[in-house]
């Protein structure tokens, strides 16, 4: 099982900017994402001023997320993920917002024994999750 991190979702939304990642996505028969990634992506879009760019990104996000949601491939932060999150963050008394989001995604991946596809491998280092950088094809963990 491969879970797409937020930056891979962003690449799917703007394939002309990320042709290598977009090409990799086309070779994947089944991918998942997380409710955390949906929230993080939409929050970024809704923070933009209303206009053409925001509208285009909103449409692109819906084009990526709607099929995943319809297929039941948006994984949620549930009881098992909460357990993994607590074990990951116990020694991080004051995490940044980004660390919290990445740890939540990692916890969901651990709960499902899944690999996280991300271009930001360093953000998940030391969390015990299997990683794949689709821009290089490199596996970690």
Coordinates of C-alpha atoms in Angstrom, one line a residue:
X1 CA 0.0 0.0 0.0
X2 CA 1.3 3.4 -1.0
X3 CA 0.1 6.6 0.8
X4 CA 0.7 9.9 -1.1
X5 CA 2.1 12.7 1.0
X6 CA 1.0 16.2 0.5
X7 CA 3.8 17.2 -1.8
X8 CA 3.0 14.2 -4.1
X9 CA -0.6 15.3 -4.1
X10 CA 0.5 18.8 -5.1
X11 CA 2.5 17.2 -7.9
X12 CA -0.6 15.4 -9.1
X13 CA -2.5 18.7 -9.1
X14 CA 0.2 20.4 -11.2
X15 CA 1.8 17.7 -13.3
X16 CA 3.4 20.3 -15.6
X17 CA 5.6 21.4 -12.7
X18 CA 6.5 17.9 -11.6
X19 CA 6.7 15.7 -14.7
X20 CA 8.8 13.0 -13.1
X21 CA 6.4 12.5 -10.1
X22 CA 3.4 12.8 -12.4
X23 CA 4.8 10.1 -14.7
X24 CA 5.5 7.9 -11.6
X25 CA 1.9 8.3 -10.5
X26 CA 0.6 7.0 -13.8
X27 CA 2.5 3.8 -13.2
X28 CA 0.8 3.2 -9.8
X29 CA -2.3 1.0 -10.0
X30 CA -3.6 1.8 -6.6
X31 CA -2.6 4.7 -4.3
X32 CA -4.1 6.1 -1.0
X33 CA -3.8 9.3 0.8
X34 CA -4.8 10.5 4.3
X35 CA -7.4 12.8 5.7
X36 CA -4.5 14.8 7.1
X37 CA -3.2 15.3 3.6
X38 CA -6.6 16.4 2.4
X39 CA -6.9 18.9 5.2
X40 CA -3.3 20.2 4.7
X41 CA -3.9 20.6 0.9
X42 CA -7.3 22.3 1.2
X43 CA -6.0 24.6 4.0
X44 CA -3.2 25.8 1.7
X45 CA -5.7 26.4 -1.1
X46 CA -8.2 28.2 1.0
X47 CA -5.5 30.4 2.5
X48 CA -5.0 31.9 -1.0
X49 CA -6.9 35.0 -2.0
X50 CA -9.9 34.2 -4.1
X51 CA -9.2 34.3 -7.8
X52 CA -8.2 32.2 -10.8
X53 CA -5.3 30.5 -9.1
X54 CA -7.3 29.4 -6.1
X55 CA -10.2 28.3 -8.2
X56 CA -7.9 26.3 -10.5
X57 CA -6.2 24.6 -7.5
X58 CA -9.6 23.9 -5.9
X59 CA -10.7 22.1 -9.1
X60 CA -7.4 20.3 -9.3
X61 CA -7.7 19.1 -5.7
X62 CA -11.2 17.8 -6.3
X63 CA -10.0 16.0 -9.4
X64 CA -7.3 14.2 -7.3
X65 CA -9.3 13.7 -4.0
X66 CA -12.8 12.8 -5.3
X67 CA -11.8 9.5 -7.0
X68 CA -9.7 8.5 -3.9
X69 CA -12.6 9.3 -1.6
X70 CA -15.1 7.4 -3.8
X71 CA -12.8 4.4 -3.9
X72 CA -12.4 4.4 -0.1
X73 CA -8.7 5.3 -0.4
X74 CA -8.6 8.3 2.0
X75 CA -7.3 6.8 5.3
X76 CA -8.3 8.5 8.5
X77 CA -6.5 9.1 11.8
X78 CA -8.1 6.5 13.9
X79 CA -7.5 4.8 17.2
X80 CA -4.6 2.7 16.0
X81 CA -3.0 5.7 14.3
X82 CA -3.4 7.7 17.6
X83 CA -1.4 5.0 19.4
X84 CA 1.4 5.2 16.8
X85 CA 1.3 9.0 16.9
X86 CA 1.7 9.0 20.7
X87 CA 4.7 6.7 20.5
X88 CA 6.3 8.9 17.8
X89 CA 5.7 12.2 19.6
X90 CA 6.3 11.3 23.3
X91 CA 9.7 12.9 23.2
X92 CA 8.7 15.9 21.2
X93 CA 7.1 18.2 23.9
X94 CA 6.8 21.2 21.6
X95 CA 6.5 20.0 18.0
X96 CA 6.1 22.4 15.1
X97 CA 2.8 22.3 13.2
X98 CA 4.6 20.6 10.3
X99 CA 6.0 18.0 12.6
X100 CA 2.5 17.3 14.0
X101 CA 1.1 16.8 10.5
X102 CA 4.0 14.6 9.3
X103 CA 3.8 12.5 12.5
X104 CA 0.0 12.0 11.9
X105 CA 0.6 10.9 8.3
X106 CA 3.4 8.6 9.5
X107 CA 1.2 7.2 12.2
X108 CA -1.6 6.4 9.7
X109 CA 1.0 4.7 7.5
X110 CA 2.3 2.6 10.4
X111 CA -1.2 1.6 11.3
X112 CA -1.7 0.3 7.8
X113 CA 1.9 -1.1 7.3
X114 CA 2.1 1.2 4.3
X115 CA 4.8 3.1 2.4
X116 CA 4.7 6.9 2.3
X117 CA 5.5 8.4 -1.1
X118 CA 7.1 11.7 -0.4
X119 CA 9.7 14.1 -1.9
X120 CA 10.4 15.2 1.7
X121 CA 12.0 12.0 3.0
X122 CA 13.8 14.0 5.8
X123 CA 10.4 15.0 7.3
X124 CA 9.7 11.3 8.1
X125 CA 13.2 10.3 9.1
X126 CA 13.3 8.4 12.4
X127 CA 9.6 7.6 12.4
X128 CA 9.9 4.0 11.5
X129 CA 7.8 4.3 8.3
X130 CA 8.7 2.9 4.9
X131 CA 9.4 5.7 2.4
X132 CA 9.6 6.1 -1.3
X133 CA 10.7 9.3 -3.1
X134 CA 8.9 9.2 -6.4
X135 CA 11.1 11.9 -7.9
X136 CA 14.2 9.6 -7.6
X137 CA 12.7 6.1 -7.2
X138 CA 14.6 5.7 -3.9
X139 CA 13.2 3.6 -1.1
X140 CA 14.1 4.3 2.5
X141 CA 13.4 2.4 5.7

